[in-house]
mmCIF file of C-alpha atoms in Angstrom:
data_model
loop_
_atom_site.group_PDB
_atom_site.id
_atom_site.type_symbol
_atom_site.label_atom_id
_atom_site.label_comp_id
_atom_site.label_asym_id
_atom_site.label_seq_id
_atom_site.Cartn_x
_atom_site.Cartn_y
_atom_site.Cartn_z
ATOM 1 C CA ASP A 5 -16.653 -46.713 64.579
ATOM 2 C CA ARG A 6 -17.982 -45.691 61.129
ATOM 3 C CA VAL A 7 -20.980 -45.196 59.632
ATOM 4 C CA CYS A 8 -20.372 -47.481 56.086
ATOM 5 C CA ARG A 9 -23.766 -45.474 53.908
ATOM 6 C CA HIS A 10 -25.318 -47.949 50.974
ATOM 7 C CA PRO A 11 -26.807 -46.275 48.242
ATOM 8 C CA SER A 12 -29.974 -47.602 50.455
ATOM 9 C CA GLY A 13 -29.176 -45.004 52.750
ATOM 10 C CA GLN A 14 -29.010 -47.297 55.322
ATOM 11 C CA ALA A 15 -26.246 -46.993 57.841
ATOM 12 C CA SER A 16 -24.327 -50.572 59.033
ATOM 13 C CA GLY A 17 -21.776 -50.005 61.892
ATOM 14 C CA ALA A 18 -18.260 -51.099 60.951
ATOM 15 C CA THR A 19 -14.882 -51.420 63.114
ATOM 16 C CA GLY A 20 -12.384 -50.355 61.316
ATOM 17 C CA ALA A 21 -11.941 -49.335 58.008
ATOM 18 C CA THR A 22 -14.729 -47.356 56.037
ATOM 19 C CA PHE A 23 -16.307 -49.974 52.990
ATOM 20 C CA THR A 24 -17.926 -48.295 50.514
ATOM 21 C CA THR A 25 -21.053 -49.750 47.496
ATOM 22 C CA SER A 26 -20.526 -46.601 45.894
ATOM 23 C CA LEU A 27 -16.493 -46.608 44.726
ATOM 24 C CA ILE A 28 -15.888 -50.155 43.093
ATOM 25 C CA ASN A 29 -15.779 -50.235 39.428
ATOM 26 C CA GLN A 30 -16.657 -46.374 39.043
ATOM 27 C CA ASN A 31 -13.959 -44.537 36.822
ATOM 28 C CA LEU A 32 -14.592 -40.847 36.417
ATOM 29 C CA VAL A 33 -12.196 -39.006 33.639
ATOM 30 C CA THR A 34 -11.971 -36.663 30.832
ATOM 31 C CA ASP A 35 -9.691 -34.525 28.395
ATOM 32 C CA ASN A 36 -8.087 -31.190 28.105
ATOM 33 C CA VAL A 37 -8.755 -29.191 25.690
ATOM 34 C CA GLU A 38 -7.708 -27.089 23.645
ATOM 35 C CA VAL A 39 -9.323 -24.466 20.926
ATOM 36 C CA VAL A 40 -8.516 -21.477 19.675
ATOM 37 C CA GLU A 41 -10.318 -18.434 20.778
ATOM 38 C CA GLY A 42 -13.788 -17.463 19.533
ATOM 39 C CA ASP A 43 -14.940 -21.272 18.862
ATOM 40 C CA VAL A 44 -16.463 -23.411 20.727
ATOM 41 C CA ALA A 45 -14.497 -26.343 23.487
ATOM 42 C CA VAL A 46 -16.765 -29.171 24.448
ATOM 43 C CA ILE A 47 -16.205 -30.995 28.203
ATOM 44 C CA SER A 48 -16.825 -33.904 28.510
ATOM 45 C CA CYS A 49 -17.397 -36.179 31.872
ATOM 46 C CA ARG A 50 -17.538 -39.774 31.871
ATOM 47 C CA VAL A 51 -18.383 -42.626 34.068
ATOM 48 C CA LYS A 52 -17.235 -46.702 33.317
ATOM 49 C CA ASN A 53 -19.740 -48.493 36.369
ATOM 50 C CA ASN A 54 -22.443 -46.806 36.843
ATOM 51 C CA ASP A 55 -24.866 -46.916 39.647
ATOM 52 C CA ASP A 56 -26.794 -43.925 39.361
ATOM 53 C CA SER A 57 -24.295 -41.940 40.947
ATOM 54 C CA VAL A 58 -25.148 -38.145 40.022
ATOM 55 C CA ILE A 59 -22.177 -35.591 38.149
ATOM 56 C CA GLN A 60 -22.040 -32.168 37.880
ATOM 57 C CA LEU A 61 -19.569 -29.666 35.908
ATOM 58 C CA LEU A 62 -17.534 -27.119 37.735
ATOM 59 C CA ASN A 63 -16.091 -23.945 36.448
ATOM 60 C CA PRO A 64 -12.775 -22.835 37.820
ATOM 61 C CA ASN A 65 -14.749 -21.193 40.162
ATOM 62 C CA ARG A 66 -16.059 -24.344 41.974
ATOM 63 C CA GLN A 67 -19.244 -23.223 40.640
ATOM 64 C CA THR A 68 -21.497 -25.630 39.079
ATOM 65 C CA ILE A 69 -22.522 -25.409 35.532
ATOM 66 C CA TYR A 70 -24.803 -28.335 35.351
ATOM 67 C CA PHE A 71 -25.926 -30.627 37.868
ATOM 68 C CA ARG A 72 -27.075 -33.333 35.749
ATOM 69 C CA ASP A 73 -29.377 -32.130 33.295
ATOM 70 C CA VAL A 74 -30.170 -28.860 35.113
ATOM 71 C CA ARG A 75 -28.133 -25.711 34.992
ATOM 72 C CA PRO A 76 -27.503 -23.603 37.642
ATOM 73 C CA LEU A 77 -24.676 -21.330 35.927
ATOM 74 C CA LYS A 78 -26.436 -18.691 34.103
ATOM 75 C CA ASP A 79 -24.493 -18.511 31.323
ATOM 76 C CA ALA A 80 -26.227 -19.504 27.814
ATOM 77 C CA ARG A 81 -23.208 -19.901 26.622
ATOM 78 C CA PHE A 82 -22.970 -23.411 27.684
ATOM 79 C CA GLN A 83 -25.028 -25.892 26.378
ATOM 80 C CA LEU A 84 -26.185 -29.697 27.766
ATOM 81 C CA VAL A 85 -24.692 -31.621 24.273
ATOM 82 C CA ASN A 86 -25.750 -35.889 25.770
ATOM 83 C CA PHE A 87 -26.257 -35.908 29.044
ATOM 84 C CA SER A 88 -26.329 -39.545 30.507
ATOM 85 C CA ASP A 89 -26.058 -42.535 33.267
ATOM 86 C CA ASN A 90 -22.395 -43.017 31.780
ATOM 87 C CA GLU A 91 -21.674 -39.487 30.530
ATOM 88 C CA LEU A 92 -22.095 -35.824 31.573
ATOM 89 C CA ARG A 93 -21.474 -33.692 27.829
ATOM 90 C CA VAL A 94 -21.037 -29.788 27.768
ATOM 91 C CA SER A 95 -20.200 -27.382 24.501
ATOM 92 C CA LEU A 96 -19.333 -23.842 25.531
ATOM 93 C CA SER A 97 -18.924 -20.875 22.504
ATOM 94 C CA ASN A 98 -17.733 -18.270 21.605
ATOM 95 C CA VAL A 99 -14.537 -19.404 24.321
ATOM 96 C CA SER A 100 -13.281 -16.294 25.230
ATOM 97 C CA LEU A 101 -9.377 -16.151 27.262
ATOM 98 C CA SER A 102 -10.412 -15.734 30.251
ATOM 99 C CA ASP A 103 -12.791 -18.876 30.156
ATOM 100 C CA GLU A 104 -9.784 -21.049 30.885
ATOM 101 C CA GLY A 105 -8.424 -22.798 33.520
ATOM 102 C CA ARG A 106 -9.305 -26.103 35.058
ATOM 103 C CA TYR A 107 -12.708 -27.428 35.408
ATOM 104 C CA VAL A 108 -13.907 -30.037 37.576
ATOM 105 C CA CYS A 109 -16.704 -33.250 36.246
ATOM 106 C CA GLN A 110 -17.777 -34.235 39.713
ATOM 107 C CA LEU A 111 -19.655 -38.041 40.191
ATOM 108 C CA TYR A 112 -21.376 -38.060 44.146
ATOM 109 C CA THR A 113 -20.503 -41.326 45.188
ATOM 110 C CA ASP A 114 -18.740 -41.368 49.026
ATOM 111 C CA PRO A 115 -16.422 -39.765 49.176
ATOM 112 C CA PRO A 116 -16.978 -38.068 45.973
ATOM 113 C CA GLN A 117 -14.250 -39.101 42.638
ATOM 114 C CA GLU A 118 -12.719 -35.940 40.350
ATOM 115 C CA ALA A 119 -11.581 -35.691 37.317
ATOM 116 C CA TYR A 120 -10.182 -31.876 35.506
ATOM 117 C CA ALA A 121 -9.855 -31.015 32.268
ATOM 118 C CA ASP A 122 -8.025 -28.156 31.524
ATOM 119 C CA ILE A 123 -9.327 -25.770 29.114
ATOM 120 C CA THR A 124 -6.586 -24.177 27.317
ATOM 121 C CA VAL A 125 -7.569 -21.402 24.588
ATOM 122 C CA LEU A 126 -5.106 -20.296 21.679
ATOM 123 C CA ILE A 127 -4.751 -16.906 20.056
ATOM 124 C CA PRO A 128 -3.734 -17.019 16.951
ATOM 125 C CA PRO A 129 -0.960 -14.120 16.089
ATOM 126 C CA GLY A 130 -1.969 -10.904 14.377
ATOM 127 C CA ASN A 131 -1.131 -10.350 10.427
ATOM 128 C CA PRO A 132 2.958 -10.525 10.102
ATOM 129 C CA ILE A 133 4.713 -8.312 9.058
ATOM 130 C CA ILE A 134 7.764 -8.425 6.220
ATOM 131 C CA GLU A 135 10.512 -5.297 6.310
ATOM 132 C CA SER A 136 13.421 -5.158 4.871
ATOM 133 C CA ARG A 137 16.758 -2.846 5.600
ATOM 134 C CA GLU A 138 16.573 -1.011 2.127
ATOM 135 C CA GLY A 139 14.489 -1.629 -0.957
ATOM 136 C CA GLN A 140 17.482 -2.566 -3.323
ATOM 137 C CA VAL A 141 20.839 -4.869 -2.627
ATOM 138 C CA ILE A 142 23.458 -5.127 -4.898
ATOM 139 C CA GLU A 143 25.236 -8.652 -5.876
ATOM 140 C CA GLY A 144 27.419 -9.682 -3.749
ATOM 141 C CA ASN A 145 26.620 -7.074 -0.502
ATOM 142 C CA GLU A 146 24.823 -8.275 2.268
ATOM 143 C CA THR A 147 20.699 -8.160 2.994
ATOM 144 C CA GLU A 148 18.461 -7.896 6.764
ATOM 145 C CA MET A 149 14.889 -9.289 6.978
ATOM 146 C CA THR A 150 12.607 -9.104 9.978
ATOM 147 C CA CYS A 151 9.015 -11.128 10.440
ATOM 148 C CA THR A 152 7.453 -10.460 13.310
ATOM 149 C CA ALA A 153 4.305 -12.488 14.794
ATOM 150 C CA MET A 154 2.424 -10.187 17.291
ATOM 151 C CA GLY A 155 -0.023 -10.765 20.442
ATOM 152 C CA SER A 156 -0.413 -14.264 20.051
ATOM 153 C CA LYS A 157 -0.927 -17.628 22.751
ATOM 154 C CA PRO A 158 1.303 -19.098 23.197
ATOM 155 C CA ALA A 159 4.012 -17.682 21.436
ATOM 156 C CA ALA A 160 4.594 -18.511 17.472
ATOM 157 C CA THR A 161 7.470 -19.744 14.981
ATOM 158 C CA ILE A 162 8.637 -18.359 13.129
ATOM 159 C CA ARG A 163 10.533 -19.897 9.654
ATOM 160 C CA TRP A 164 12.053 -18.501 6.146
ATOM 161 C CA MET A 165 12.557 -19.679 2.310
ATOM 162 C CA LYS A 166 14.472 -18.174 0.264
ATOM 163 C CA GLY A 167 12.820 -19.776 -3.433
ATOM 164 C CA ASP A 168 12.850 -23.450 -2.548
ATOM 165 C CA LYS A 169 15.508 -22.936 -0.508
ATOM 166 C CA GLU A 170 15.451 -22.643 3.889
ATOM 167 C CA LEU A 171 17.289 -20.425 6.048
ATOM 168 C CA GLN A 172 18.001 -20.230 9.616
ATOM 169 C CA GLY A 173 16.582 -16.745 11.403
ATOM 170 C CA ILE A 174 17.588 -15.952 14.502
ATOM 171 C CA SER A 175 14.186 -14.901 16.525
ATOM 172 C CA LYS A 176 13.028 -13.748 19.976
ATOM 173 C CA VAL A 177 10.282 -14.236 22.499
ATOM 174 C CA GLU A 178 8.903 -10.997 24.648
ATOM 175 C CA GLU A 179 5.609 -11.112 27.599
ATOM 176 C CA THR A 180 3.604 -8.950 27.026
ATOM 177 C CA TYR A 181 1.083 -7.662 29.715
ATOM 178 C CA ASP A 182 -1.913 -9.146 29.393
ATOM 179 C CA HIS A 183 0.852 -12.613 28.796
ATOM 180 C CA MET A 184 0.606 -12.641 24.954
ATOM 181 C CA PHE A 185 3.621 -12.869 23.130
ATOM 182 C CA THR A 186 5.066 -11.117 20.412
ATOM 183 C CA VAL A 187 7.896 -13.654 18.178
ATOM 184 C CA THR A 188 10.266 -11.440 15.698
ATOM 185 C CA SER A 189 12.869 -13.167 13.713
ATOM 186 C CA GLN A 190 15.741 -11.414 12.210
ATOM 187 C CA LEU A 191 17.588 -12.812 8.818
ATOM 188 C CA ARG A 192 20.310 -11.867 7.421
ATOM 189 C CA PHE A 193 22.642 -13.649 3.753
ATOM 190 C CA ILE A 194 24.797 -12.955 1.168
ATOM 191 C CA VAL A 195 22.431 -12.006 -2.496
ATOM 192 C CA THR A 196 23.521 -13.070 -5.165
ATOM 193 C CA LYS A 197 22.472 -10.967 -9.224
ATOM 194 C CA GLU A 198 20.508 -14.554 -8.962
ATOM 195 C CA ASP A 199 18.890 -13.590 -6.300
ATOM 196 C CA ASP A 200 16.624 -10.826 -8.426
ATOM 197 C CA GLY A 201 13.353 -11.511 -8.424
ATOM 198 C CA VAL A 202 13.000 -14.184 -5.750
ATOM 199 C CA PRO A 203 10.554 -14.686 -3.290
ATOM 200 C CA VAL A 204 11.177 -14.582 0.947
ATOM 201 C CA VAL A 205 8.479 -16.111 2.748
ATOM 202 C CA CYS A 206 8.431 -15.724 6.338
ATOM 203 C CA ILE A 207 6.380 -18.411 7.401
ATOM 204 C CA VAL A 208 4.311 -18.527 10.836
ATOM 205 C CA ASP A 209 3.891 -21.973 12.981
ATOM 206 C CA HIS A 210 1.520 -21.113 15.515
ATOM 207 C CA PRO A 211 -1.519 -24.322 16.525
ATOM 208 C CA ALA A 212 -4.452 -21.488 16.273
ATOM 209 C CA VAL A 213 -3.163 -21.266 12.023
ATOM 210 C CA LYS A 214 -2.155 -22.881 9.010
ATOM 211 C CA ASP A 215 -0.895 -21.514 6.435
ATOM 212 C CA PHE A 216 0.389 -18.057 8.164
ATOM 213 C CA GLN A 217 2.062 -16.316 5.917
ATOM 214 C CA ALA A 218 4.194 -13.189 4.330
ATOM 215 C CA LEU A 219 5.863 -12.557 1.331
ATOM 216 C CA THR A 220 8.898 -10.267 -1.120
ATOM 217 C CA TYR A 221 10.589 -9.982 -3.443
ATOM 218 C CA LEU A 222 13.915 -9.382 -3.369
ATOM 219 C CA VAL A 223 15.484 -6.535 -5.928
ATOM 220 C CA VAL A 224 18.942 -7.135 -7.007
ATOM 221 C CA HIS A 225 21.008 -4.431 -7.922
ATOM 222 C CA TYR A 226 23.867 -5.626 -10.628
ATOM 223 C CA LYS A 227 26.932 -4.426 -12.820
ATOM 224 C CA PRO A 228 26.456 -5.489 -17.118
ATOM 225 C CA GLU A 229 27.221 -8.762 -18.553
ATOM 226 C CA VAL A 230 28.163 -7.802 -21.919
ATOM 227 C CA LYS A 231 27.936 -10.193 -24.949
ATOM 228 C CA ILE A 232 29.706 -9.364 -28.333
ATOM 229 C CA ILE A 233 27.532 -10.348 -31.332
ATOM 230 C CA VAL A 234 28.676 -10.755 -35.301
ATOM 231 C CA GLU A 235 25.707 -9.851 -37.180
ATOM 232 C CA PHE A 236 27.843 -10.867 -40.569
ATOM 233 C CA PRO A 237 28.609 -12.316 -42.338
ATOM 234 C CA ASP A 238 28.837 -15.710 -41.393
ATOM 235 C CA GLY A 239 31.100 -17.057 -42.538
ATOM 236 C CA LEU A 240 35.499 -15.730 -42.674
ATOM 237 C CA PRO A 241 35.000 -11.477 -41.792
ATOM 238 C CA ARG A 242 37.472 -10.545 -45.888
ATOM 239 C CA GLU A 243 38.864 -7.975 -47.581
ATOM 240 C CA GLY A 244 36.018 -5.806 -49.523
ATOM 241 C CA GLN A 245 33.469 -7.452 -47.297
ATOM 242 C CA ASN A 246 30.315 -5.038 -44.821
ATOM 243 C CA MET A 247 30.969 -6.110 -40.716
ATOM 244 C CA GLU A 248 28.106 -4.983 -37.951
ATOM 245 C CA LEU A 249 28.679 -6.458 -34.955
ATOM 246 C CA SER A 250 25.844 -6.279 -32.437
ATOM 247 C CA CYS A 251 27.067 -5.208 -28.613
ATOM 248 C CA GLN A 252 24.007 -7.639 -26.100
ATOM 249 C CA ALA A 253 24.500 -6.318 -22.528
ATOM 250 C CA LYS A 254 22.668 -6.989 -19.487
ATOM 251 C CA GLY A 255 21.744 -5.515 -15.798
ATOM 252 C CA LYS A 256 19.806 -3.695 -12.902
ATOM 253 C CA PRO A 257 19.193 -1.008 -13.428
ATOM 254 C CA HIS A 258 19.467 -1.145 -17.177
ATOM 255 C CA PRO A 259 23.095 -0.039 -18.794
ATOM 256 C CA GLN A 260 22.879 3.563 -19.277
ATOM 257 C CA GLN A 261 25.396 3.836 -21.737
ATOM 258 C CA ILE A 262 27.482 1.433 -24.399
ATOM 259 C CA ASN A 263 30.469 3.069 -26.393
ATOM 260 C CA TRP A 264 32.824 1.283 -28.867
ATOM 261 C CA VAL A 265 36.508 1.210 -29.035
ATOM 262 C CA LYS A 266 39.448 -0.312 -30.145
ATOM 263 C CA VAL A 267 42.631 -1.943 -27.844
ATOM 264 C CA ASP A 268 45.551 0.245 -28.646
ATOM 265 C CA ASP A 269 43.888 2.507 -31.833
ATOM 266 C CA ASP A 270 41.038 4.694 -33.270
ATOM 267 C CA LEU A 271 38.533 3.056 -34.730
ATOM 268 C CA PRO A 272 38.601 2.981 -38.658
ATOM 269 C CA SER A 273 37.509 7.065 -39.461
ATOM 270 C CA HIS A 274 34.333 5.208 -42.145
ATOM 271 C CA ALA A 275 33.240 2.601 -38.679
ATOM 272 C CA LEU A 276 29.596 3.514 -38.199
ATOM 273 C CA ILE A 277 28.129 3.349 -34.381
ATOM 274 C CA THR A 278 24.464 2.650 -34.142
ATOM 275 C CA GLY A 279 22.904 2.419 -31.141
ATOM 276 C CA THR A 280 24.418 -1.428 -29.427
ATOM 277 C CA ASP A 281 25.681 -2.004 -33.198
ATOM 278 C CA LEU A 282 29.334 -1.324 -34.984
ATOM 279 C CA TYR A 283 29.797 -1.097 -37.856
ATOM 280 C CA ILE A 284 32.438 -1.223 -40.587
ATOM 281 C CA GLU A 285 32.076 -1.098 -44.322
ATOM 282 C CA ASN A 286 35.168 -2.915 -46.999
ATOM 283 C CA LEU A 287 37.155 -4.539 -44.837
ATOM 284 C CA ASN A 288 40.838 -4.650 -45.153
ATOM 285 C CA LYS A 289 44.015 -6.007 -43.162
ATOM 286 C CA THR A 290 43.933 -1.817 -41.238
ATOM 287 C CA TYR A 291 41.386 -2.581 -40.235
ATOM 288 C CA ASN A 292 43.088 -6.010 -37.435
ATOM 289 C CA GLY A 293 42.416 -6.123 -34.335
ATOM 290 C CA THR A 294 41.194 -5.316 -31.240
ATOM 291 C CA TYR A 295 37.138 -4.069 -30.866
ATOM 292 C CA ARG A 296 35.708 -3.507 -27.171
ATOM 293 C CA CYS A 297 31.869 -2.993 -26.187
ATOM 294 C CA PHE A 298 31.916 -0.492 -22.444
ATOM 295 C CA ALA A 299 28.337 -1.562 -21.363
ATOM 296 C CA ALA A 300 27.917 0.771 -17.195
ATOM 297 C CA ASN A 301 25.265 1.774 -15.147
ATOM 298 C CA SER A 302 24.942 2.775 -11.008
ATOM 299 C CA VAL A 303 27.040 -0.424 -10.488
ATOM 300 C CA GLY A 304 29.720 -1.208 -12.433
ATOM 301 C CA GLU A 305 31.033 -1.491 -16.071
ATOM 302 C CA SER A 306 31.556 -4.073 -17.574
ATOM 303 C CA TYR A 307 32.301 -5.309 -21.123
ATOM 304 C CA ASP A 308 33.685 -7.795 -23.543
ATOM 305 C CA ASP A 309 36.206 -7.511 -26.216
ATOM 306 C CA TYR A 310 35.835 -9.209 -30.373
ATOM 307 C CA THR A 311 39.197 -9.647 -31.770
ATOM 308 C CA LEU A 312 39.851 -8.937 -36.040
ATOM 309 C CA TYR A 313 40.765 -11.129 -38.690
ATOM 310 C CA VAL A 314 40.853 -10.056 -42.112
ATOM 311 C CA TYR A 315 41.133 -12.327 -44.964
ATOM 312 C CA ASP A 316 41.996 -12.565 -48.974
ATOM 313 C CA SER A 317 39.184 -11.779 -50.321
ATOM 314 C CA ARG A 318 40.077 -15.037 -52.629
ATOM 315 C CA ALA A 319 41.551 -17.095 -49.530
ATOM 316 C CA GLY A 320 40.721 -20.756 -48.998
ATOM 317 C CA GLU A 321 38.762 -21.020 -53.526
ATOM 318 C CA GLY A 322 39.382 -23.902 -54.955
ATOM 319 C CA ALA A 323 41.936 -25.248 -51.493
ATOM 320 C CA PRO A 324 41.203 -29.451 -51.277
ATOM 321 C CA ARG A 325 39.063 -30.465 -49.462
ATOM 322 C CA ALA A 326 41.184 -30.974 -45.754
ATOM 323 C CA VAL A 327 40.522 -34.728 -44.875
ATOM 324 C CA ASP A 328 39.552 -35.724 -41.581
ATOM 325 C CA HIS A 329 43.161 -36.564 -38.923
ATOM 326 C CA ALA A 330 41.957 -39.671 -38.400
ATOM 327 C CA VAL A 331 40.890 -40.581 -42.022
ATOM 328 C CA ILE A 332 44.123 -40.195 -42.624
ATOM 329 C CA GLY A 333 46.310 -42.052 -39.523
ATOM 330 C CA GLY A 334 43.876 -45.165 -40.640
ATOM 331 C CA VAL A 335 44.916 -45.013 -43.937
ATOM 332 C CA VAL A 336 48.965 -44.701 -42.774
ATOM 333 C CA ALA A 337 48.008 -47.575 -40.301
ATOM 334 C CA VAL A 338 46.239 -50.007 -42.363
ATOM 335 C CA VAL A 339 49.692 -48.997 -45.040
ATOM 336 C CA VAL A 340 51.773 -49.739 -42.329
ATOM 337 C CA PHE A 341 50.300 -53.056 -41.113
ATOM 338 C CA ALA A 342 50.481 -54.059 -45.380
ATOM 339 C CA MET A 343 54.462 -53.673 -45.671
ATOM 340 C CA LEU A 344 54.688 -55.805 -42.215
ATOM 341 C CA CYS A 345 52.852 -58.446 -43.482
ATOM 342 C CA LEU A 346 54.744 -58.527 -46.993
ATOM 343 C CA LEU A 347 58.382 -58.488 -45.309
ATOM 344 C CA ILE A 348 57.403 -61.383 -42.395
ATOM 345 C CA ILE A 349 56.305 -63.615 -45.565
ATOM 346 C CA LEU A 350 59.302 -62.752 -47.761
ATOM 347 C CA GLY A 351 60.856 -63.782 -44.468
ATOM 348 C CA ARG A 352 59.178 -67.036 -44.026
ATOM 349 C CA TYR A 353 59.281 -67.672 -47.967
ATOM 350 C CA PHE A 354 63.253 -66.804 -47.902
ATOM 351 C CA ALA A 355 63.565 -69.392 -45.171
ATOM 352 C CA ARG A 356 62.669 -71.864 -46.676
ATOM 353 C CA HIS A 357 64.281 -71.993 -49.807
ATOM 354 C CA LYS A 358 67.625 -71.769 -48.976
ATOM 355 C CA GLY A 359 70.694 -73.436 -51.112
ATOM 356 C CA THR A 360 73.431 -73.362 -53.287
ATOM 357 C CA TYR A 361 73.350 -71.267 -56.829
ATOM 358 C CA PHE A 362 76.011 -71.628 -59.390
ATOM 359 C CA THR A 363 77.181 -68.332 -61.597
ATOM 360 C CA HIS A 364 78.408 -69.160 -65.646
ATOM 361 C CA GLU A 365 81.610 -68.862 -64.376
ATOM 362 C CA ALA A 366 81.725 -72.177 -62.732
ATOM 363 C CA LYS A 367 79.224 -73.664 -65.357
ATOM 364 C CA GLY A 368 81.527 -75.960 -66.930
ATOM 365 C CA ALA A 369 83.211 -77.340 -64.062
ATOM 366 C CA ASP A 370 80.649 -80.330 -63.759
ATOM 367 C CA ASP A 371 81.699 -82.195 -67.315
ATOM 368 C CA ALA A 372 85.084 -80.961 -67.017
ATOM 369 C CA ALA A 373 87.972 -84.210 -66.121
ATOM 370 C CA ASP A 374 90.783 -81.899 -64.099
ATOM 371 C CA ALA A 375 90.289 -78.814 -62.824
ATOM 372 C CA ASP A 376 92.547 -76.811 -65.749
ATOM 373 C CA THR A 377 89.628 -77.912 -67.907
ATOM 374 C CA ALA A 378 87.312 -76.635 -66.509
ATOM 375 C CA ILE A 379 88.803 -73.620 -66.293
ATOM 376 C CA ILE A 380 88.889 -73.317 -70.096
ATOM 377 C CA ASN A 381 85.799 -74.510 -69.827
ATOM 378 C CA ALA A 382 84.625 -71.651 -67.897
ATOM 379 C CA GLU A 383 86.575 -69.326 -70.582
ATOM 380 C CA GLY A 384 84.908 -70.853 -73.768
ATOM 381 C CA GLY A 385 81.444 -69.720 -71.764
ATOM 382 C CA HIS A 386 82.175 -65.864 -71.113
ATOM 383 C CA ASN A 387 82.627 -65.819 -75.702
ATOM 384 C CA ASN A 388 78.593 -66.160 -75.880
ATOM 385 C CA SER A 389 76.802 -63.573 -75.287
ATOM 386 C CA ASP A 390 73.634 -64.480 -76.248
ATOM 387 C CA GLU A 391 73.525 -67.150 -72.657
ATOM 388 C CA LYS A 392 71.330 -65.967 -70.694
ATOM 389 C CA LYS A 393 72.792 -64.572 -67.242
ATOM 390 C CA GLU A 394 71.654 -66.015 -63.488
ATOM 391 C CA TYR A 395 71.479 -62.961 -60.997
ATOM 392 C CA TYR A 396 70.972 -63.648 -56.993
ATOM 393 C CA ILE A 397 69.984 -60.942 -55.238
#
């Protein structure tokens, strides 16, 4: 036999299974809590269809924090937020790692009901540290960077961005003696001169923080890019004119030296070099050739060429204006088409006017009585020089 105790406190004898009225349709529920270290955690013990059973909250050591609305535990960080027949809600301020664990919501029924709220304390990492293997990189070489996020719980994840492009690094996670985590990510890539000044960002993702990142800017050294510009004359260079060529060079570091030479020959005797410019007076055809500008820095050397051809002083004067090739082609096509049309028309005309034509030799044959008379009449026709002649071509 067993005893079933009703809420009234009266006991009744029963044989077989235990019957407890306080368990009917009563549900005790709670929720797990994630909280950042130093913040406030709220634990809620909720009861559905409570029949005046007592609710209490226990800590991970099963010490009573709150019994109904009374706090036996001498920890002022626990404060009552709400108490009713259906809920016991308690806040815990200034949460530390030692507060992590399983808290127990308990409903005094027979037997007691329990629900468990796990408090997880999140510890954000320290400021991420980004380091580069070298201060500056030469274009075409590989650079290596590392980003470290220390002392977090749980372990953080690290992403890399170069400009607006995401790059893939290799991460390593280490657990420290105090159950914290340190994450180090290593990034390697080949640099180009276009990468100079581009930001590289190490982004740390962690549930305790947002937009946590470190940034550095790439410094890429590259050899000069050289371009020759004709300052004057504007048109074709002609005999007797002056010429100025400007050598524009861009590189990092800035080119330390710029030189002018004439390929396979010496510069004209009275050519003048001023800074990056080459100045030549009184052009003549002996100056024809290729002029080259060299620019160099600590990375390397580059050059650009300009081919000079000096024209006669009057070359091109009075020359007829060039006619567009498309116009010439159009005129020729129209002429050819017109000739074809004319030939077709003439062919059709002569095809319709075929007939018999007579010469003056046969002119007297129509009125002659016989062949001899016709010949005599025809010969007589030759003596008349004023008579018109008819020809068929």
